Structure formats: C-alpha cells, structure tokens
XYZ file of C-alpha atoms in Angstrom:
296
model
C -79.451 -77.977 51.005
C -83.278 -78.053 50.684
C -85.408 -81.050 51.426
C -89.103 -81.673 51.362
C -88.548 -84.547 53.555
C -85.323 -85.422 55.281
C -83.731 -88.795 54.206
C -81.011 -89.947 56.399
C -77.975 -91.097 54.419
C -76.705 -94.650 54.461
C -73.193 -95.399 55.612
C -72.203 -97.392 52.496
C -68.782 -98.300 54.034
C -70.598 -100.532 56.481
C -72.443 -102.545 53.742
C -70.638 -105.938 53.085
C -67.674 -104.370 51.357
C -65.933 -107.794 50.869
C -68.894 -109.794 49.419
C -68.548 -111.384 45.953
C -70.777 -109.675 43.371
C -72.372 -111.531 40.491
C -72.378 -109.888 37.035
C -74.407 -110.746 34.021
C -74.167 -109.220 30.551
C -76.776 -109.669 27.948
C -77.900 -108.307 24.525
C -81.598 -107.617 23.752
C -83.128 -106.625 20.462
C -84.305 -103.060 20.553
C -86.096 -100.838 18.116
C -85.237 -101.218 14.431
C -83.589 -104.623 15.308
C -80.602 -102.870 16.843
C -78.934 -104.382 19.961
C -79.389 -103.184 23.567
C -76.374 -104.092 25.668
C -76.990 -104.464 29.314
C -75.332 -105.583 32.449
C -76.707 -106.598 35.891
C -74.857 -106.691 39.105
C -76.085 -108.204 42.519
C -74.761 -109.694 45.657
C -75.597 -113.470 45.486
C -75.123 -113.714 49.288
C -78.038 -111.432 49.993
C -81.724 -111.671 49.573
C -82.525 -109.073 46.848
C -84.445 -106.065 48.173
C -85.325 -104.697 44.785
C -84.524 -104.390 41.097
C -83.126 -101.063 39.987
C -83.158 -100.189 36.272
C -80.831 -97.220 35.377
C -81.481 -95.039 32.351
C -78.501 -93.101 30.991
C -78.738 -89.540 29.482
C -77.894 -87.746 26.313
C -74.471 -88.447 24.929
C -74.101 -91.075 27.676
C -73.826 -94.769 27.982
C -74.020 -97.322 30.766
C -70.368 -97.458 31.521
C -69.809 -93.667 31.493
C -67.788 -92.198 34.276
C -68.422 -93.848 37.606
C -71.690 -95.661 36.767
C -69.993 -99.064 37.398
C -69.143 -97.839 40.892
C -72.675 -96.653 41.412
C -73.826 -100.201 40.293
C -71.606 -101.852 42.871
C -72.819 -99.595 45.662
C -76.412 -100.600 45.009
C -75.492 -104.199 44.667
C -73.639 -104.291 47.988
C -76.677 -102.735 49.613
C -78.762 -105.683 48.449
C -80.211 -104.351 45.154
C -80.051 -105.914 41.719
C -78.772 -103.137 39.528
C -79.325 -103.181 35.698
C -77.976 -100.557 33.350
C -78.133 -100.626 29.612
C -77.188 -98.802 26.391
C -80.001 -97.592 24.287
C -79.680 -99.207 20.863
C -79.245 -95.835 19.077
C -76.924 -94.022 21.484
C -74.025 -94.331 19.022
C -72.182 -97.221 20.804
C -72.164 -100.860 19.805
C -71.779 -104.059 21.808
C -68.231 -104.334 20.470
C -67.519 -100.659 21.329
C -69.787 -100.002 24.399
C -67.911 -96.747 25.466
C -67.167 -95.192 22.097
C -69.463 -93.304 19.637
C -68.496 -95.404 16.680
C -71.999 -95.529 14.988
C -73.078 -91.917 14.477
C -75.662 -92.990 11.843
C -77.561 -94.871 14.570
C -77.160 -91.870 16.823
C -78.710 -89.669 14.119
C -81.709 -92.045 13.894
C -82.372 -91.797 17.572
C -85.414 -90.215 19.129
C -87.359 -90.083 22.442
C -89.961 -92.586 21.264
C -87.241 -95.178 20.634
C -85.734 -94.674 23.975
C -88.970 -94.816 25.910
C -89.967 -98.031 24.018
C -86.651 -99.521 24.905
C -87.135 -98.865 28.719
C -90.201 -101.119 28.388
C -88.349 -103.749 26.383
C -85.604 -103.855 29.026
C -88.214 -103.856 31.937
C -90.259 -106.712 30.276
C -87.082 -108.853 29.974
C -85.770 -108.175 33.487
C -89.079 -109.002 35.064
C -89.614 -112.176 33.124
C -86.026 -113.588 32.807
C -84.915 -116.488 34.977
C -81.447 -114.994 34.698
C -82.338 -111.933 36.831
C -82.790 -112.487 40.603
C -86.375 -111.942 41.816
C -86.987 -109.066 44.150
C -89.665 -107.248 46.129
C -89.892 -104.079 44.153
C -88.835 -102.493 40.901
C -87.477 -98.999 40.597
C -86.347 -96.725 37.756
C -83.539 -94.364 38.064
C -82.793 -91.830 35.329
C -79.983 -89.279 34.859
C -80.520 -86.124 32.900
C -82.475 -86.921 29.699
C -82.848 -90.369 31.099
C -84.610 -88.935 34.161
C -87.324 -87.447 31.946
C -87.709 -90.736 30.242
C -87.841 -92.525 33.500
C -90.811 -90.396 34.533
C -92.591 -91.323 31.325
C -91.555 -95.021 31.617
C -92.748 -95.250 35.245
C -96.109 -93.617 34.357
C -96.751 -96.108 31.510
C -95.751 -99.169 33.573
C -97.716 -100.266 36.714
C -94.990 -102.679 37.644
C -92.626 -99.811 38.500
C -92.969 -99.267 42.278
C -90.564 -96.327 42.725
C -89.033 -93.630 40.658
C -85.745 -91.737 41.244
C -84.441 -88.833 39.052
C -80.901 -87.560 39.050
C -80.507 -84.030 37.370
C -83.562 -84.797 35.214
C -84.902 -82.589 32.366
C -88.487 -81.562 32.833
C -89.559 -80.734 29.221
C -88.302 -82.346 26.085
C -89.669 -79.617 23.963
C -87.317 -77.138 25.553
C -84.244 -79.056 24.378
C -84.832 -78.385 20.626
C -83.512 -75.507 18.454
C -86.046 -72.648 17.969
C -86.934 -70.022 15.431
C -84.381 -69.630 12.635
C -82.263 -72.514 13.882
C -85.285 -74.841 13.776
C -86.161 -73.790 10.170
C -82.529 -74.326 9.160
C -82.661 -77.757 10.664
C -85.692 -78.659 8.712
C -84.154 -77.252 5.508
C -80.717 -79.118 6.024
C -82.312 -82.262 7.413
C -79.579 -82.624 10.039
C -77.681 -80.543 12.552
C -74.676 -81.306 14.625
C -73.683 -80.766 18.293
C -70.095 -80.801 19.362
C -69.201 -83.525 21.846
C -66.687 -81.543 23.991
C -65.186 -84.758 25.424
C -64.509 -86.569 22.124
C -64.342 -83.714 19.662
C -67.003 -85.440 17.465
C -69.831 -83.557 15.756
C -72.938 -85.583 16.767
C -75.547 -85.623 14.067
C -79.281 -85.121 14.769
C -81.664 -85.752 11.830
C -84.854 -83.778 11.588
C -86.778 -86.986 12.275
C -85.983 -86.559 15.981
C -87.987 -83.290 16.223
C -90.702 -84.665 13.861
C -91.188 -87.744 15.984
C -91.441 -85.626 19.073
C -94.268 -83.542 17.531
C -96.018 -86.576 16.336
C -95.841 -88.152 19.763
C -96.005 -85.015 21.932
C -98.873 -86.200 24.099
C -96.960 -89.389 25.094
C -93.662 -87.393 25.572
C -95.217 -84.536 27.634
C -93.502 -84.986 30.952
C -95.597 -82.442 32.903
C -98.896 -84.203 32.194
C -97.520 -87.714 33.067
C -95.764 -86.345 36.147
C -98.990 -84.751 37.461
C -100.765 -88.153 37.093
C -98.054 -90.119 38.720
C -98.831 -91.198 42.353
C -96.026 -93.561 43.348
C -93.196 -92.707 45.626
C -90.596 -90.592 43.899
C -87.270 -89.029 44.793
C -85.798 -86.017 42.833
C -82.179 -85.073 43.128
C -80.584 -82.122 41.490
C -77.503 -79.896 42.086
C -78.046 -76.185 42.275
C -74.921 -75.486 40.287
C -76.004 -77.685 37.335
C -75.165 -75.962 34.116
C -76.689 -78.427 31.768
C -80.087 -78.647 33.360
C -81.162 -75.772 35.604
C -82.272 -76.620 39.146
C -85.710 -75.162 38.399
C -86.457 -78.330 36.384
C -86.228 -80.357 39.615
C -88.523 -77.881 41.291
C -91.134 -78.194 38.615
C -90.980 -82.056 38.603
C -91.410 -81.879 42.470
C -94.364 -79.676 42.100
C -95.955 -81.947 39.584
C -95.482 -85.321 41.362
C -97.399 -84.789 44.562
C -95.903 -87.903 46.171
C -92.247 -86.761 45.520
C -89.449 -85.868 47.847
C -86.650 -83.597 46.630
C -82.972 -83.115 47.558
C -81.185 -80.144 46.145
C -77.362 -80.385 46.527
C -75.346 -77.146 46.816
C -72.767 -78.346 44.333
C -71.693 -81.273 42.206
C -72.843 -80.010 38.809
C -74.733 -82.032 36.291
C -72.935 -85.267 37.114
C -72.572 -84.839 40.827
C -68.772 -84.605 40.616
C -68.200 -87.395 38.137
C -66.425 -87.157 34.885
C -65.319 -89.651 32.095
C -63.169 -91.540 32.227
C -63.251 -92.176 35.990
C -60.160 -94.131 37.120
C -60.548 -93.617 40.860
C -61.536 -96.293 43.246
C -64.302 -94.372 44.996
C -67.227 -92.183 43.967
C -66.930 -88.433 44.343
C -68.344 -87.258 47.711
C -71.485 -85.713 46.158
C -72.357 -88.761 44.026
C -71.675 -90.968 47.017
C -74.161 -89.121 49.060
C -76.681 -89.173 46.172
C -76.342 -92.894 46.016
C -76.716 -93.284 49.774
C -79.806 -91.201 49.917
C -81.267 -93.007 46.950
C -80.721 -96.316 48.621
C -82.284 -94.961 51.842
C -85.368 -93.868 49.801
C -85.709 -97.307 48.212
C -85.564 -98.940 51.670
C -88.501 -97.037 53.086
C-alpha cells in the first residue's frame, strides 16, 4: 500500500454496535421535475460529528451492493449519512434498485448530476429533518467521485472531500473517432449492463452537453483550485478506472491524502446484490480510514 500520509484505521467493531439508528426517506424534485429519492441514517443517541453526502456512480444507485452497510457504519460512528438516487439514473422511487426507466437514463448527463448534488446539499443543510452537525463532507464513488470534486469546488459549505475509485476526466469516458461520429449520426448508442443484461441507451445530448459545459465539468482545473482537506482512495487492481486516475487527482489537489489499496477492484470487494451481514474486508478498511480522516 502507498500513502502520502498514514491514517490509522478505526476499529468499527467497537463503535456502539447495538445503538438504534434513525432512518429518514425523502423525495426531492430534481432536474426536469424528476424525483430524487434519498435516505438518511444517523444514531439518535450520539451528537452528530458531521453530515456525509454520498454520490453513486455510473449504472449505480444508492442501495447498490453494500452501500446500506456503509451507511450504517458511518451512522454508528456518529455521522449523519445521506445517499440518494440521481433523478435520471434509470430507477424510480417505486423501483429504487431496478433500471425501469431507460428513457430517463438516456436523457442523463453530467450537468444534471452536478446540479442535483447542489439540490440535495441545499435541502440537507436547510431542512429541520436532518440533524445539525459540525461539518459537511462529500463522498463520491467512481463517476460520482469526479462529480464530488466538482460539487465540492462549487460549494464553500463542503468542508471535506473523499473519493473512492474516482474518475479524473469525464472527456476520456466518451467514444472517440469513428465511434463518436457514428453516435452523432445515430443519435444514441448502447452499453451492455453485464449484471442485468440490459442495453443502456445514451443519447448524443450527453456528449453535446459535456462539450457545451466543458469548463464547468473539467475536473483537473477544479481539482487544482481546491484547497480543503481531501482523501483519495483507489485499488491498484481496478479494471474500470485505472489507478493512475487517483495519482492525477492527488497531484492536482495539493491538500489531499491518498490511499492505494493492493486489491479490491473497482468496488473494493463489493458486488450486487450483497446479502452478507458484513462488509468485505477491503471496503470495511476503506470506510474505517474514511471515518478516521473525517475525525481529524
């Protein structure tokens, strides 16, 4: 493992394992008047140390894999943990773990998701339903990690940033050359969801919106200007987002710390569905070190 600064892990087994957790679900209005389903978990017996807003990634959703166990770990450590579904991620409030609305999925883009991070943050920091806390942090996984960098850079209220297996450049995620021209000609291209077998549609508007808003969506520029405490976590055997992305982000954010895991893959040992009672060893350590970072 490689560290810029060593962060001692938290023994999560010692953290109030028997305390009762409070859970709140809520629906906000997102872009294009579509619903944003969210849930919040906290330990009502503890004074809240901070609010954590979690941003899921591409072909993901707030209840994917073991994200609910992750939420519980943070809550038991004294943090209010909020996770949400982007309004255009293909799920609906009635079907929060299934891609039943592929039309909405095809209308999604980075600008929509970045705007919705702010919609969720605005609500969380102003709602009487959310316990008050000392600090606010953004955590993003994969594509959500890149969005979290942008969201934190645009919002002074975000005190700390954590990325898990984050992308470092949205432009690199698009088709190129003949494939890009074919996409423009056809108006849509499809990506196979290996887990569900669905062909996930992407309208050309996604790329067009990126080019029209490239300055706002340019991760490198915003990362270089970001000066608040940041933690970057990545697995060296990540096949979806190469570990070099983490090194680039670490280089750009001068105030960042980095943890490179030897293994764990893109999801740190998690898969969907996750029917086990505990987190995989790698993800449990990622959570522990993230909580330790927030407590500094």
